[in-house]
XYZ file of C-alpha atoms in Angstrom:
352
model
C 77.274 -191.213 11.442
C 78.937 -194.165 9.794
C 82.537 -194.038 8.630
C 83.163 -195.308 5.099
C 86.561 -196.283 3.692
C 86.857 -194.533 0.336
C 89.451 -193.464 -2.197
C 89.870 -189.687 -2.361
C 88.599 -189.290 -5.919
C 85.470 -191.322 -5.220
C 84.794 -189.615 -1.888
C 85.010 -186.243 -3.612
C 82.545 -187.432 -6.267
C 80.040 -188.671 -3.681
C 80.351 -185.413 -1.753
C 79.598 -183.457 -4.930
C 76.378 -185.418 -5.440
C 75.339 -184.844 -1.834
C 76.191 -181.139 -2.158
C 73.624 -180.829 -4.939
C 75.733 -181.096 -8.075
C 73.243 -181.540 -10.911
C 75.640 -181.747 -13.871
C 79.163 -183.003 -14.445
C 81.117 -182.536 -17.652
C 84.645 -183.879 -17.938
C 87.233 -185.982 -19.660
C 89.317 -188.784 -18.107
C 92.950 -188.234 -17.174
C 95.138 -189.920 -14.559
C 95.304 -189.546 -11.543
C 91.690 -188.322 -11.240
C 89.885 -190.778 -13.542
C 88.087 -192.550 -10.678
C 86.187 -189.310 -10.032
C 84.339 -189.163 -13.386
C 84.041 -192.971 -13.414
C 82.171 -192.833 -10.086
C 79.925 -190.043 -11.312
C 79.250 -191.847 -14.591
C 77.825 -194.712 -12.542
C 76.041 -192.744 -9.824
C 74.729 -189.526 -11.393
C 72.166 -191.187 -13.725
C 70.872 -193.285 -10.808
C 70.030 -190.084 -8.968
C 68.495 -188.213 -11.873
C 71.563 -186.083 -12.527
C 73.489 -185.345 -15.742
C 76.875 -186.915 -16.497
C 78.524 -186.338 -19.856
C 82.002 -187.307 -20.974
C 82.927 -184.547 -23.390
C 85.136 -184.984 -26.451
C 87.816 -182.790 -24.864
C 88.630 -180.645 -21.862
C 87.856 -177.545 -23.948
C 84.379 -178.863 -24.690
C 83.820 -179.825 -21.046
C 84.570 -176.380 -19.607
C 82.254 -174.723 -22.138
C 79.487 -177.142 -21.168
C 80.088 -176.023 -17.592
C 79.563 -172.429 -18.769
C 76.175 -173.376 -20.225
C 74.941 -175.275 -17.180
C 76.192 -172.609 -14.766
C 74.399 -169.983 -16.834
C 71.171 -171.915 -16.332
C 71.692 -171.660 -12.574
C 72.370 -175.314 -11.715
C 75.217 -176.611 -9.583
C 77.837 -177.933 -11.984
C 81.332 -179.403 -11.659
C 84.224 -180.483 -13.836
C 87.475 -182.198 -12.940
C 90.824 -182.952 -14.518
C 94.532 -183.127 -13.798
C 97.246 -180.600 -14.604
C 97.527 -180.633 -18.448
C 93.759 -181.002 -18.712
C 93.262 -177.948 -16.493
C 95.612 -176.024 -18.798
C 93.236 -176.727 -21.670
C 90.326 -175.322 -19.646
C 91.936 -171.940 -18.918
C 90.158 -169.900 -21.590
C 86.810 -171.229 -20.388
C 87.682 -170.496 -16.767
C 88.453 -166.887 -17.720
C 85.060 -166.686 -19.456
C 83.323 -168.123 -16.379
C 84.970 -165.539 -14.141
C 84.197 -162.726 -16.570
C 80.544 -163.757 -16.768
C 80.406 -164.318 -12.974
C 79.193 -167.893 -13.211
C 79.459 -170.222 -10.194
C 80.942 -173.677 -10.645
C 83.390 -176.084 -9.014
C 86.579 -177.167 -10.769
C 88.750 -179.981 -9.402
C 92.455 -180.324 -10.206
C 94.131 -183.486 -8.906
C 97.650 -182.344 -9.732
C 100.325 -184.441 -11.416
C 103.933 -183.769 -12.386
C 104.870 -181.389 -15.176
C 105.616 -179.368 -17.204
C 104.270 -180.802 -20.442
C 102.844 -184.280 -20.166
C 105.122 -184.840 -17.172
C 104.071 -187.995 -15.351
C 101.123 -189.307 -13.346
C 102.757 -188.910 -9.925
C 101.668 -186.301 -7.321
C 102.792 -182.686 -7.588
C 101.931 -179.174 -6.418
C 103.419 -177.338 -9.384
C 100.090 -175.864 -10.559
C 100.044 -173.351 -7.701
C 100.816 -170.339 -9.889
C 98.199 -171.394 -12.426
C 95.568 -171.830 -9.721
C 96.233 -168.736 -7.614
C 97.192 -166.233 -10.321
C 94.603 -167.234 -12.896
C 95.983 -169.362 -15.708
C 93.913 -167.659 -18.395
C 93.737 -164.072 -19.629
C 92.482 -160.993 -17.826
C 92.280 -159.711 -14.256
C 90.372 -162.466 -12.509
C 90.611 -164.779 -9.521
C 89.247 -168.164 -8.575
C 88.787 -169.167 -4.952
C 91.268 -172.001 -4.320
C 90.753 -174.637 -1.597
C 93.571 -177.013 -0.615
C 92.473 -180.117 1.342
C 95.009 -182.200 3.283
C 92.986 -185.385 3.895
C 90.200 -187.350 2.264
C 87.788 -186.141 4.965
C 88.722 -182.542 4.274
C 88.398 -183.224 0.561
C 84.779 -184.199 1.267
C 84.072 -181.267 3.580
C 85.529 -178.676 1.219
C 83.369 -179.874 -1.667
C 80.274 -178.661 0.201
C 82.023 -175.370 0.936
C 83.137 -175.028 -2.679
C 79.602 -175.131 -4.050
C 78.365 -172.715 -1.388
C 81.214 -170.253 -1.992
C 80.685 -170.437 -5.746
C 76.999 -169.574 -5.340
C 77.634 -166.941 -2.678
C 80.092 -164.955 -4.797
C 79.053 -165.999 -8.343
C 82.584 -167.204 -8.976
C 84.348 -170.443 -9.904
C 85.940 -172.315 -7.014
C 88.950 -174.561 -7.590
C 89.684 -177.563 -5.369
C 93.415 -178.179 -5.627
C 94.413 -181.706 -4.672
C 97.206 -183.993 -5.797
C 97.741 -187.556 -6.950
C 98.249 -188.842 -3.417
C 95.000 -187.369 -2.078
C 93.111 -188.573 -5.120
C 94.383 -192.149 -4.858
C 94.725 -192.715 -1.103
C 91.992 -194.410 0.929
C 90.867 -193.087 4.305
C 87.723 -193.350 6.444
C 85.283 -190.524 5.813
C 81.994 -189.373 7.290
C 79.412 -187.659 5.096
C 78.010 -185.228 7.625
C 74.570 -183.684 7.360
C 75.086 -179.948 6.941
C 72.524 -177.180 7.416
C 71.735 -175.314 4.239
C 73.610 -172.035 3.981
C 71.587 -168.942 3.166
C 72.587 -168.049 -0.382
C 71.454 -165.297 -2.756
C 68.742 -166.313 -5.238
C 69.916 -166.896 -8.801
C 67.766 -164.201 -10.345
C 70.442 -163.746 -13.032
C 70.119 -167.286 -14.449
C 69.028 -167.798 -18.055
C 65.869 -169.766 -17.344
C 63.442 -167.769 -19.488
C 61.779 -164.443 -18.803
C 59.789 -165.853 -15.845
C 57.438 -162.889 -15.907
C 60.177 -160.332 -16.417
C 59.961 -157.782 -19.214
C 63.453 -158.631 -20.467
C 65.325 -161.933 -20.517
C 68.566 -162.354 -18.600
C 71.721 -162.113 -20.696
C 75.009 -163.664 -19.558
C 78.076 -162.242 -21.206
C 81.750 -161.426 -20.739
C 82.122 -159.265 -23.871
C 82.171 -155.470 -23.438
C 83.129 -153.576 -26.584
C 82.875 -150.235 -24.818
C 86.115 -149.793 -22.806
C 84.319 -147.644 -20.229
C 81.897 -150.487 -19.536
C 84.689 -153.081 -19.425
C 86.693 -151.007 -16.964
C 83.657 -150.670 -14.703
C 83.041 -154.417 -14.957
C 86.644 -155.092 -13.940
C 86.325 -152.710 -11.008
C 83.165 -154.511 -9.938
C 85.050 -157.832 -10.053
C 87.903 -156.374 -8.012
C 85.477 -155.171 -5.344
C 84.122 -158.709 -5.120
C 87.623 -160.187 -4.891
C 88.476 -157.734 -2.111
C 85.414 -158.887 -0.166
C 86.475 -162.514 -0.628
C 89.971 -161.689 0.645
C 88.503 -160.020 3.732
C 86.019 -162.785 4.596
C 87.103 -166.149 3.247
C 90.804 -166.734 4.023
C 91.257 -170.001 5.964
C 94.241 -171.580 7.637
C 95.356 -173.858 10.451
C 98.250 -173.292 12.853
C 99.705 -176.231 14.788
C 102.010 -175.830 17.798
C 102.012 -172.099 17.255
C 101.728 -170.845 20.830
C 105.426 -171.059 21.670
C 106.987 -171.629 18.233
C 110.048 -169.653 17.170
C 110.297 -171.273 13.732
C 107.506 -172.184 11.337
C 107.093 -174.651 8.511
C 104.547 -173.597 5.875
C 102.955 -176.310 3.745
C 99.597 -177.221 2.216
C 97.871 -180.369 1.050
C 99.716 -183.655 1.415
C 102.980 -181.811 2.177
C 101.400 -180.363 5.312
C 100.759 -183.851 6.672
C 104.361 -184.877 6.126
C 105.576 -181.553 7.541
C 103.435 -182.102 10.645
C 105.353 -185.304 11.368
C 108.631 -183.444 10.876
C 107.514 -180.696 13.256
C 106.743 -183.300 15.937
C 110.204 -184.828 15.452
C 111.807 -181.403 15.882
C 109.833 -180.614 19.024
C 110.938 -183.908 20.550
C 114.482 -182.571 20.234
C 113.583 -179.280 21.854
C 113.264 -177.162 18.705
C 110.260 -174.867 19.030
C 108.646 -175.281 15.611
C 105.085 -174.708 14.457
C 103.212 -175.409 11.256
C 101.121 -172.983 9.209
C 98.794 -174.800 6.821
C 96.948 -172.593 4.324
C 93.518 -174.049 3.517
C 92.686 -171.299 1.039
C 95.529 -170.676 -1.389
C 93.535 -167.761 -2.735
C 92.707 -165.743 -0.812
C 96.068 -166.412 0.797
C 95.912 -166.333 4.632
C 98.310 -163.463 5.277
C 96.793 -162.928 8.730
C 98.245 -166.272 9.835
C 101.704 -164.758 9.496
C 100.771 -161.497 11.192
C 99.672 -163.456 14.250
C 103.109 -165.071 14.729
C 105.599 -162.720 13.064
C 106.521 -160.937 16.309
C 108.186 -164.080 17.688
C 109.098 -165.921 14.474
C 112.793 -166.214 13.662
C 112.354 -167.857 10.249
C 109.946 -169.700 7.981
C 110.504 -172.840 5.895
C 108.190 -173.451 2.947
C 107.833 -177.066 1.801
C 106.206 -177.898 -1.535
C 105.999 -180.550 -4.240
C 107.376 -178.023 -6.706
C 110.469 -175.993 -7.505
C 109.112 -173.122 -5.414
C 105.774 -171.396 -6.033
C 103.846 -170.852 -2.778
C 107.113 -169.606 -1.285
C 106.492 -166.334 -3.137
C 103.241 -165.800 -1.231
C 105.040 -166.622 2.015
C 107.657 -163.973 1.225
C 104.931 -161.460 0.364
C 103.237 -162.200 3.696
C 106.459 -161.976 5.725
C 107.528 -158.757 3.934
C 111.233 -159.302 4.527
C 110.975 -159.158 8.306
C 112.599 -162.570 8.853
C 114.271 -165.086 6.523
C 112.153 -167.431 4.398
C 113.696 -170.743 3.304
C 112.442 -173.270 0.788
C 112.596 -177.029 0.359
C 110.899 -178.794 -2.518
C 110.734 -182.083 -4.349
C 109.373 -182.276 -7.861
C 108.649 -184.596 -10.757
C 106.475 -186.814 -8.581
C 109.031 -187.215 -5.795
C 107.684 -186.725 -2.263
C 109.803 -185.586 0.725
C 110.000 -187.696 3.855
C 109.475 -186.328 7.343
C 113.174 -186.974 7.976
C 114.155 -184.779 5.031
C 112.004 -181.918 6.270
C 113.367 -182.374 9.800
C 116.896 -181.915 8.435
C 115.767 -178.699 6.700
C 114.281 -177.475 9.980
C 117.645 -177.961 11.674
C 119.373 -176.089 8.833
C 116.867 -173.232 9.194
C 117.615 -172.970 12.907
C 121.333 -173.004 12.232
C 121.072 -170.150 9.710
C 118.788 -167.910 11.768
């Protein structure tokens, strides 16, 4: 299998095509604009649909229509654009429609800047729209993983009839790395008998809806959704632990921060500090089991993020007050160095 040097946004776009994405609806915004630009060029060549909508609101509602017809569909944007899509995402979750949504995060709040950030964590993992719903959230840490998780995103969306969010950042979207587009066996997925493709011999047509005027029906629908979310939590949490066998302290980071933190962990171990790294790959469901596996010997945890502190709340919920949890973050597009994180590791050891 040949390695190809590609920018993250373009590699993600190519992976989506290879994963069977039939329709893309979006609107350009930095730092993810190369993604729709690539699809605008390549989708028509391969008999697929690309449409640049008049707005992010229009794009997410086009996703609703295509998903309802049972085709694999994707949209992408960056932080403020994702904010505009939140009502539509709530509708997609309420109607149980599978799709893939990509957020290549930039600094905020407001218009912020076009530099990398991880300050959309709450929005992604708590549901930025209205109602009791969840989206599966995948957090790649390299361009190769960005590619691999695109395939998984479409499969998970179809498996659970639920939107899946790929949460990247401006660095991952813009950086170039060698990637391999691996041939993957088709996953066994449930047939889309619910899709609105005509009666197809049935007595009644399928109806896709998220409106329930009867509160008894709406409560039952919400309970059905919660049962599905519980199944996802039990089966789909993913994480990686590095140097965890003998570690007494742990750094917790995802995405690009995890790569920088890995370098800091290696620096600390060279000085005899027993540190490991927990890297969540799913941000929802959050990999609480990763903490249970190490909590008996852990003296403290340090959460590192490109934000003012958001994932740290999930770390605290996972640790349940059993050991201290510290936080170090940079924001506004600033990125920590390995040396900065190493200094925070030494502070953590000194406090614990």
